[in-house]
Short mmCIF file of C-alpha atoms and ligand atoms in Angstrom, two decimals:
data_model
loop_
_atom_site.label_atom_id
_atom_site.label_comp_id
_atom_site.label_asym_id
_atom_site.label_seq_id
_atom_site.Cartn_x
_atom_site.Cartn_y
_atom_site.Cartn_z
CA MET A 1 73.89 273.05 16.72
CA LYS A 2 74.74 273.07 13.01
CA VAL A 3 72.09 271.40 10.83
CA LEU A 4 72.52 270.31 7.22
CA VAL A 5 69.17 270.71 5.44
CA THR A 6 68.71 268.77 2.20
CA GLY A 7 65.99 270.28 0.02
CA GLY A 8 66.26 273.43 2.12
CA ALA A 9 65.35 275.67 -0.83
CA GLY A 10 61.92 274.02 -1.17
CA TYR A 11 58.54 274.88 0.32
CA ILE A 12 58.83 273.22 3.75
CA GLY A 13 62.63 273.54 3.79
CA THR A 14 62.68 277.35 3.51
CA HIS A 15 60.15 277.75 6.32
CA THR A 16 62.06 275.31 8.51
CA CYS A 17 65.37 277.08 7.86
CA VAL A 18 63.86 280.44 8.87
CA THR A 19 62.46 278.91 12.07
CA LEU A 20 65.76 277.20 12.94
CA LEU A 21 67.83 280.32 12.24
CA GLY A 22 65.43 282.30 14.45
CA GLN A 23 66.11 279.81 17.26
CA GLY A 24 69.88 280.14 16.95
CA TYR A 25 70.66 277.00 14.91
CA GLU A 26 73.27 277.23 12.18
CA VAL A 27 71.95 276.02 8.83
CA VAL A 28 73.66 274.60 5.72
CA ILE A 29 71.40 274.08 2.71
CA VAL A 30 72.08 271.42 0.07
CA ASP A 31 69.62 271.57 -2.83
CA ASN A 32 70.00 270.87 -6.54
CA LEU A 33 67.22 273.40 -7.32
CA SER A 34 65.31 270.77 -9.34
CA ASN A 35 62.09 272.13 -7.82
CA SER A 36 63.17 275.46 -6.36
CA LYS A 37 64.91 278.72 -7.19
CA PRO A 38 68.01 280.53 -5.91
CA ALA A 39 65.71 283.40 -4.85
CA ALA A 40 64.21 281.12 -2.18
CA VAL A 41 67.60 280.85 -0.47
CA GLU A 42 68.07 284.62 -0.76
CA ARG A 43 64.73 285.14 0.99
CA VAL A 44 65.76 282.79 3.81
CA ARG A 45 68.85 284.98 4.27
CA GLU A 46 66.72 288.14 4.10
CA LEU A 47 64.13 286.94 6.66
CA SER A 48 66.68 285.52 9.08
CA GLY A 49 69.30 288.24 8.66
CA LYS A 50 71.88 285.43 8.65
CA ASP A 51 74.40 284.33 6.06
CA VAL A 52 73.26 280.80 5.30
CA ALA A 53 75.69 278.47 3.50
CA PHE A 54 74.14 277.09 0.30
CA TYR A 55 75.47 274.31 -1.93
CA GLN A 56 73.73 273.64 -5.24
CA GLU A 57 74.43 269.91 -5.34
CA ASP A 58 72.55 266.67 -5.83
CA VAL A 59 72.24 264.75 -2.56
CA GLY A 60 72.89 261.59 -4.60
CA ASP A 61 76.40 262.83 -5.47
CA GLU A 62 78.29 261.09 -2.66
CA GLN A 63 81.63 262.79 -3.29
CA ALA A 64 80.11 266.28 -3.32
CA LEU A 65 78.11 265.45 -0.20
CA ARG A 66 81.18 264.10 1.62
CA ASP A 67 83.10 267.28 0.80
CA ILE A 68 80.28 269.39 2.25
CA PHE A 69 80.09 267.26 5.41
CA GLN A 70 83.85 267.46 5.87
CA LYS A 71 83.89 271.22 5.38
CA GLU A 72 80.77 272.14 7.37
CA LYS A 73 80.83 269.45 10.09
CA PRO A 74 77.05 269.40 10.77
CA GLN A 75 75.79 267.64 13.91
CA ALA A 76 72.39 266.77 12.45
CA VAL A 77 70.59 266.43 9.11
CA ILE A 78 67.04 267.28 8.13
CA HIS A 79 66.26 265.40 4.93
CA PHE A 80 63.58 267.13 2.83
CA ALA A 81 65.07 266.53 -0.63
CA GLY A 82 62.98 264.43 -2.98
CA TYR A 83 60.27 264.53 -5.61
CA LYS A 84 56.66 264.71 -4.45
CA ALA A 85 54.23 264.65 -7.38
CA VAL A 86 51.91 261.68 -6.93
CA GLY A 87 50.68 261.51 -10.55
CA GLU A 88 54.19 261.82 -12.00
CA SER A 89 55.35 259.01 -9.71
CA VAL A 90 52.72 256.71 -11.23
CA GLU A 91 53.90 257.58 -14.76
CA GLN A 92 57.64 257.52 -14.01
CA PRO A 93 58.16 255.23 -11.00
CA LEU A 94 61.92 254.76 -11.49
CA LYS A 95 62.48 258.52 -11.43
CA TYR A 96 60.96 258.42 -7.93
CA TYR A 97 62.77 255.32 -6.67
CA GLU A 98 66.08 256.69 -7.96
CA ASN A 99 65.70 260.16 -6.46
CA ASN A 100 63.73 259.48 -3.31
CA VAL A 101 65.32 256.19 -2.31
CA GLY A 102 68.75 256.41 -4.01
CA ILE A 103 69.68 259.76 -2.49
CA THR A 104 68.71 258.63 1.01
CA VAL A 105 71.09 255.66 0.64
CA ALA A 106 73.86 258.08 -0.38
CA LEU A 107 73.03 260.44 2.48
CA LEU A 108 72.97 257.69 5.13
CA LYS A 109 76.28 256.31 3.81
CA VAL A 110 77.99 259.70 3.96
CA MET A 111 76.52 260.40 7.41
CA GLY A 112 78.01 257.09 8.57
CA GLN A 113 81.42 257.87 7.03
CA CYS A 114 81.46 261.31 8.64
CA GLY A 115 80.18 260.20 12.06
CA VAL A 116 76.91 262.18 11.92
CA LYS A 117 74.33 260.26 13.94
CA ASN A 118 71.20 262.45 13.92
CA ILE A 119 68.57 262.63 11.14
CA VAL A 120 65.06 264.02 10.83
CA PHE A 121 63.20 262.60 7.83
CA SER A 122 60.22 264.08 5.95
CA SER A 123 57.67 261.32 5.79
CA SER A 124 54.01 261.59 4.96
CA ALA A 125 50.57 260.52 6.13
CA THR A 126 50.46 258.64 2.83
CA VAL A 127 52.36 255.77 4.59
CA TYR A 128 49.16 254.86 6.46
CA GLY A 129 47.42 253.88 3.21
CA ASP A 130 43.78 252.94 3.63
CA VAL A 131 44.19 250.21 6.23
CA GLU A 132 43.28 252.19 9.37
CA ASN A 133 40.49 254.61 10.17
CA PRO A 134 41.32 258.11 11.46
CA PRO A 135 42.49 259.46 13.80
CA LEU A 136 45.71 257.86 12.56
CA ARG A 137 48.19 256.80 15.22
CA GLU A 138 51.92 256.27 14.77
CA ASP A 139 51.69 252.64 15.92
CA ALA A 140 49.25 251.69 13.13
CA LYS A 141 50.28 248.67 11.09
CA LEU A 142 51.63 250.06 7.82
CA PRO A 143 50.87 248.53 4.42
CA HIS A 144 53.75 247.00 2.38
CA HIS A 145 53.20 249.55 -0.34
CA ALA A 146 51.31 252.81 -0.59
CA ASN A 147 48.77 253.75 -3.25
CA CYS A 148 51.44 255.27 -5.52
CA PRO A 149 55.22 254.96 -6.04
CA TYR A 150 55.79 258.31 -4.29
CA GLY A 151 54.09 256.96 -1.17
CA THR A 152 55.99 253.70 -1.40
CA THR A 153 59.29 255.61 -1.47
CA LYS A 154 58.27 257.11 1.90
CA LEU A 155 57.63 253.63 3.30
CA ILE A 156 61.00 252.40 1.99
CA ASN A 157 62.82 255.42 3.43
CA GLU A 158 61.19 254.86 6.81
CA GLN A 159 62.26 251.21 6.71
CA MET A 160 65.87 252.01 5.67
CA ILE A 161 66.25 254.58 8.42
CA THR A 162 64.68 252.21 10.95
CA ASP A 163 67.15 249.49 9.93
CA CYS A 164 70.07 251.93 10.37
CA ALA A 165 68.80 252.80 13.86
CA HIS A 166 68.60 249.09 14.73
CA ALA A 167 72.11 248.48 13.40
CA ASP A 168 73.70 251.28 15.44
CA PRO A 169 72.40 252.06 18.94
CA ALA A 170 74.08 255.49 18.76
CA PHE A 171 72.08 256.44 15.64
CA ASN A 172 69.15 258.80 16.30
CA ALA A 173 66.32 259.22 13.81
CA VAL A 174 63.03 261.10 13.91
CA LEU A 175 60.50 260.20 11.23
CA LEU A 176 57.95 263.01 10.86
CA ARG A 177 54.71 262.09 9.09
CA TYR A 178 53.29 265.31 7.72
CA PHE A 179 49.59 265.59 7.05
CA ASN A 180 48.61 268.38 4.60
CA PRO A 181 50.97 271.37 4.80
CA VAL A 182 49.50 274.68 3.60
CA GLY A 183 50.04 278.39 4.24
CA ALA A 184 53.14 280.51 4.03
CA HIS A 185 55.37 282.68 6.21
CA GLU A 186 53.39 285.68 7.45
CA SER A 187 55.86 288.07 5.79
CA GLY A 188 54.63 286.92 2.38
CA ARG A 189 58.29 286.50 1.32
CA ILE A 190 58.42 282.68 1.19
CA GLY A 191 55.71 280.21 0.22
CA GLU A 192 54.78 277.33 -2.05
CA ASP A 193 55.83 277.81 -5.68
CA PRO A 194 54.52 274.82 -7.64
CA ALA A 195 55.80 274.28 -11.17
CA GLY A 196 52.98 274.05 -13.73
CA THR A 197 49.42 273.21 -12.73
CA PRO A 198 49.16 272.61 -8.98
CA ASN A 199 48.09 269.12 -7.92
CA ASN A 200 47.23 270.07 -4.36
CA LEU A 201 44.13 271.86 -3.14
CA ALA A 202 45.41 275.07 -1.53
CA PRO A 203 47.80 276.14 -4.33
CA TYR A 204 45.03 275.51 -6.88
CA ILE A 205 42.59 277.66 -4.92
CA VAL A 206 45.00 280.60 -4.47
CA GLN A 207 45.87 280.53 -8.18
CA THR A 208 42.12 280.67 -8.91
CA VAL A 209 41.78 283.71 -6.63
CA VAL A 210 44.49 285.62 -8.53
CA GLY A 211 42.98 284.63 -11.89
CA LYS A 212 45.64 282.14 -13.04
CA ARG A 213 42.99 279.34 -13.03
CA ASP A 214 39.35 279.64 -14.09
CA LYS A 215 37.81 277.61 -11.32
CA LEU A 216 38.51 274.96 -8.72
CA HIS A 217 37.61 271.41 -9.69
CA VAL A 218 36.28 269.66 -6.58
CA PHE A 219 37.16 266.00 -6.93
CA GLY A 220 33.97 264.26 -5.84
CA ASN A 221 31.08 265.19 -3.52
CA ASP A 222 29.70 261.70 -3.01
CA TYR A 223 32.06 260.53 -0.25
CA PRO A 224 30.65 259.28 3.06
CA THR A 225 31.42 262.58 4.83
CA PRO A 226 28.99 265.27 6.10
CA ASP A 227 29.14 267.39 2.91
CA GLY A 228 30.28 264.58 0.60
CA THR A 229 33.78 266.02 -0.02
CA CYS A 230 37.03 264.53 1.33
CA ILE A 231 38.38 265.47 4.72
CA ARG A 232 42.06 266.21 5.40
CA ASP A 233 44.18 267.48 8.28
CA TYR A 234 45.60 270.78 6.99
CA ILE A 235 48.56 272.12 8.95
CA HIS A 236 50.20 275.54 8.66
CA VAL A 237 53.73 275.22 7.25
CA VAL A 238 55.14 277.41 10.05
CA ASP A 239 53.69 275.05 12.68
CA LEU A 240 55.24 272.21 10.71
CA ALA A 241 58.60 274.01 10.69
CA GLU A 242 58.40 274.33 14.48
CA GLY A 243 57.81 270.59 14.69
CA HIS A 244 61.28 270.11 13.16
CA ALA A 245 62.86 272.40 15.73
CA ALA A 246 61.14 270.34 18.44
CA ALA A 247 62.56 267.15 16.91
CA LEU A 248 66.11 268.57 16.98
CA LYS A 249 65.72 269.14 20.73
CA LEU A 250 65.57 265.35 21.13
CA PHE A 251 69.09 265.14 19.66
CA GLU A 252 70.33 267.83 22.03
CA LYS A 253 69.04 265.82 24.99
CA GLY A 254 70.93 262.83 23.54
CA GLY A 255 70.17 259.21 22.76
CA CYS A 256 66.60 259.36 21.45
CA GLY A 257 67.04 256.35 19.14
CA LEU A 258 64.23 255.91 16.62
CA ARG A 259 61.11 258.07 17.02
CA VAL A 260 58.03 258.51 14.82
CA TYR A 261 55.60 261.42 15.06
CA ASN A 262 52.57 262.68 13.20
CA LEU A 263 52.62 266.39 12.46
CA GLY A 264 49.06 267.57 11.95
CA THR A 265 46.43 269.50 13.87
CA GLY A 266 44.31 266.47 14.77
CA ARG A 267 41.33 268.11 13.08
CA GLY A 268 39.88 267.45 9.65
CA HIS A 269 38.34 269.91 7.19
CA SER A 270 36.40 269.04 4.05
CA VAL A 271 37.24 270.44 0.62
CA MET A 272 34.11 272.64 0.82
CA GLU A 273 35.13 273.94 4.26
CA VAL A 274 38.57 274.84 2.93
CA LEU A 275 37.02 276.58 -0.07
CA LYS A 276 34.67 278.57 2.20
CA ALA A 277 37.59 279.62 4.43
CA PHE A 278 39.51 280.84 1.39
CA CYS A 279 36.44 282.78 0.17
CA GLU A 280 36.25 284.52 3.56
CA ALA A 281 39.98 285.28 3.59
CA ALA A 282 39.87 286.57 0.01
CA GLY A 283 36.63 288.54 0.53
CA GLN A 284 35.23 287.14 -2.71
CA GLU A 285 33.46 284.14 -4.18
CA ILE A 286 35.79 281.55 -5.72
CA PRO A 287 34.34 279.76 -8.74
CA TYR A 288 34.22 275.96 -8.55
CA VAL A 289 32.73 272.96 -10.25
CA ILE A 290 32.07 269.48 -8.90
CA ASP A 291 34.01 266.85 -10.87
CA GLY A 292 34.36 263.11 -10.45
CA ARG A 293 36.53 261.49 -7.79
CA ARG A 294 40.33 261.50 -8.20
CA ASP A 295 41.94 258.06 -8.23
CA GLY A 296 43.53 257.08 -4.94
CA ASP A 297 41.78 259.68 -2.75
CA LEU A 298 40.65 258.53 0.69
CA PRO A 299 37.40 259.92 2.11
CA GLU A 300 38.98 261.01 5.36
CA SER A 301 42.44 261.43 6.87
CA TYR A 302 43.50 263.19 10.06
CA ALA A 303 46.12 262.64 12.69
CA ASP A 304 46.19 261.60 16.29
CA VAL A 305 48.63 264.27 17.48
CA SER A 306 48.84 263.30 21.14
CA LYS A 307 52.26 261.63 20.84
CA ALA A 308 53.98 264.71 19.40
CA LYS A 309 52.38 266.86 22.09
CA ARG A 310 53.44 264.48 24.86
CA GLU A 311 56.98 263.71 23.72
CA LEU A 312 58.02 266.76 21.68
CA GLY A 313 56.04 269.36 23.62
CA TRP A 314 54.84 270.53 20.22
CA GLU A 315 51.37 271.22 18.88
CA ALA A 316 50.00 273.15 15.93
CA LYS A 317 48.73 276.59 16.89
CA LYS A 318 47.56 278.20 13.68
CA THR A 319 44.01 277.99 12.34
CA LEU A 320 42.61 277.22 8.91
CA GLN A 321 41.91 280.96 8.60
CA ASP A 322 45.61 281.72 9.24
CA MET A 323 46.56 279.20 6.53
CA CYS A 324 44.22 280.88 4.02
CA VAL A 325 45.25 284.46 4.84
CA ASP A 326 48.97 283.63 4.68
CA SER A 327 48.69 281.58 1.45
CA LEU A 328 46.80 284.43 -0.20
CA ARG A 329 49.29 287.05 0.95
CA TRP A 330 52.16 285.03 -0.54
CA GLN A 331 50.29 284.46 -3.82
CA ARG A 332 49.23 288.10 -4.19
CA GLN A 333 52.67 289.48 -3.39
CA ASN A 334 54.36 286.91 -5.65
CA PRO A 335 51.91 286.10 -8.46
CA ASP A 336 54.68 284.27 -10.32
CA GLY A 337 56.21 282.66 -7.26
CA TYR A 338 59.96 283.30 -7.09
CA GLY A 339 59.99 284.14 -10.81
CA ASP A 340 62.63 282.80 -13.20
P1 NAD B 1 59.71 270.84 -2.49
O1 NAD B 1 59.73 270.20 -3.83
O2 NAD B 1 59.28 272.26 -2.41
O3 NAD B 1 61.15 270.72 -1.80
C1 NAD B 1 62.01 269.65 -2.06
C2 NAD B 1 63.37 270.23 -2.41
O4 NAD B 1 64.28 269.15 -2.66
C3 NAD B 1 63.34 271.10 -3.67
O5 NAD B 1 63.93 272.36 -3.38
C4 NAD B 1 64.20 270.32 -4.69
O6 NAD B 1 64.93 271.17 -5.54
C5 NAD B 1 65.09 269.50 -3.77
N1 NAD B 1 65.59 268.25 -4.33
C6 NAD B 1 64.88 267.25 -4.93
N2 NAD B 1 65.70 266.25 -5.28
C7 NAD B 1 66.95 266.61 -4.89
C8 NAD B 1 68.24 265.99 -4.97
N3 NAD B 1 68.41 264.79 -5.56
N4 NAD B 1 69.31 266.65 -4.46
C9 NAD B 1 69.17 267.86 -3.89
N5 NAD B 1 67.98 268.50 -3.79
C10 NAD B 1 66.89 267.87 -4.27
O7 NAD B 1 58.81 269.93 -1.54
P2 NAD B 1 58.25 270.22 -0.08
O8 NAD B 1 56.79 270.38 -0.19
O9 NAD B 1 59.05 271.26 0.58
O10 NAD B 1 58.50 268.79 0.58
C11 NAD B 1 59.67 268.52 1.32
C12 NAD B 1 59.63 267.06 1.75
O11 NAD B 1 58.45 266.83 2.51
C13 NAD B 1 59.61 266.07 0.59
O12 NAD B 1 60.39 264.95 0.94
C14 NAD B 1 58.14 265.68 0.52
O13 NAD B 1 57.96 264.41 -0.04
C15 NAD B 1 57.74 265.72 1.97
N6 NAD B 1 56.31 265.91 2.15
C16 NAD B 1 55.71 267.00 1.58
C17 NAD B 1 54.33 267.16 1.72
C18 NAD B 1 53.65 268.35 1.07
O14 NAD B 1 52.41 268.35 0.98
N7 NAD B 1 54.34 269.39 0.65
C19 NAD B 1 53.58 266.23 2.45
C20 NAD B 1 54.25 265.15 3.04
C21 NAD B 1 55.62 265.00 2.88
C1 UD1 B 2 48.18 264.42 -1.83
C2 UD1 B 2 48.73 263.06 -2.16
C3 UD1 B 2 49.62 262.59 -1.02
C4 UD1 B 2 50.75 263.60 -0.77
C5 UD1 B 2 50.12 264.97 -0.52
C6 UD1 B 2 51.16 266.05 -0.40
C7 UD1 B 2 47.10 261.95 -3.64
C8 UD1 B 2 46.11 260.86 -3.74
N1 UD1 B 2 47.65 262.13 -2.41
O1 UD1 B 2 47.45 264.32 -0.64
O2 UD1 B 2 50.19 261.34 -1.33
O3 UD1 B 2 51.53 263.23 0.36
O4 UD1 B 2 49.25 265.32 -1.61
O5 UD1 B 2 51.81 266.28 -1.61
O6 UD1 B 2 47.40 262.65 -4.60
N2 UD1 B 2 41.28 268.37 -4.31
C9 UD1 B 2 40.30 268.90 -5.13
N3 UD1 B 2 40.69 269.64 -6.20
C10 UD1 B 2 42.01 269.90 -6.49
C11 UD1 B 2 43.01 269.35 -5.63
C12 UD1 B 2 42.60 268.59 -4.57
O7 UD1 B 2 39.11 268.71 -4.90
O8 UD1 B 2 42.31 270.58 -7.48
C13 UD1 B 2 40.86 267.58 -3.14
C14 UD1 B 2 41.39 266.16 -3.17
O9 UD1 B 2 40.50 265.30 -3.78
C15 UD1 B 2 41.55 265.87 -1.66
C16 UD1 B 2 41.81 267.25 -1.03
O10 UD1 B 2 41.41 268.20 -2.00
O11 UD1 B 2 40.32 265.41 -1.17
C17 UD1 B 2 43.28 267.45 -0.70
O12 UD1 B 2 44.04 267.14 -1.86
P1 UD1 B 2 45.62 267.37 -1.94
O13 UD1 B 2 45.94 268.77 -1.55
O14 UD1 B 2 46.07 266.91 -3.27
O15 UD1 B 2 46.20 266.44 -0.77
P2 UD1 B 2 46.02 264.86 -0.53
O16 UD1 B 2 45.17 264.23 -1.56
O17 UD1 B 2 45.59 264.68 0.89
#
């Protein structure tokens, strides 16, 4: 099967491409490199030993996208492309609605024009908001909007894709709600390369280990959790990549319609537990300070993963220790990420 991967040069996209290529899928990457580097695509080629087609185009450019679909004739799409910085989305909401919603409209239109009926979409646990208590199940009632514009774009995308599936019984869509992806490929050749100061926990910790940051700022230790710090469901990015391969199998079987799955481990870890695991993996103390709470943070979030296990035959295998060791290897081998 040939798969067109939007945002395939990004963090989760590169890992997914390597996994798919290893399983014999053909991959076509479309990425405008707004948050990634050409070197990332080169490393996908290097790790897979395959010549991956790459188009540096904006997914919102319908004509360019149509030309690629007509030339490459993919049978399925995995749609990773989008912006993902929560704070920036609060400051510049239209930038997020334009890129994260607008390009999905363009993509779905072009898919329709070119007769491509299969899409996997990158959603997020953020769609659950704070309405339900964990473990979070796919059938939870979702809020009308999330706690930030970025999250709301995920809700809107899920709704648009759901509406397309209702409008066309031959349309197949798998919405994957990721929990907290961390880690890197065990080769140390691909990994997360955040621009500027990292917003997320694991990239901030690894940059502290290699001396790029002075210390970790722990956002609050007065939450109603055992050690007072927030709990999240951290999932290794390679496990997450395999979840996408499992989703594509539904298309191969034919006629899956609309499906929604959580991709997590089903287990939560607190910020202090994550920090301790990184200290063990690094073999050193990692300086930290307790700060105030960050706006919008929930005390606890973790997935119910039974549906993905039952229907996709997929479950996360890697441990928190694997995530720490692999993140550190990537950071140490590539202190400046993919470079300039
Ligand atoms: P990323 O920024 O590393 O990758 C996204 C890629 O999309 C980048 O390479 C960027 O250049 C590209 N892109 C952005 N806008 C584009 C456009 N208009 N046209 C073409 N390419 C475009 O992010 P990631 O962490 O790999 O996330 C991938 C997807 O998963 C995103 O949709 C994100 O919202 C979602 N997600 C990520 C997380 C996470 O913690 N990383 C959690 C939940 C959901
Ligand atoms: C955040 C976003 C979420 C998005 C996800 C992936 C918010 C409120 N949520 O999730 O919408 O889908 O990233 O991009 O921003 N922490 C620290 N110090 C740090 C960084 C984080 O203590 O420097 C803590 C946070 O308070 C949180 C935990 O670590 O308790 C995990 O944070 P993070 O990695 O940003 O993920 P989420 O907040 O779960």
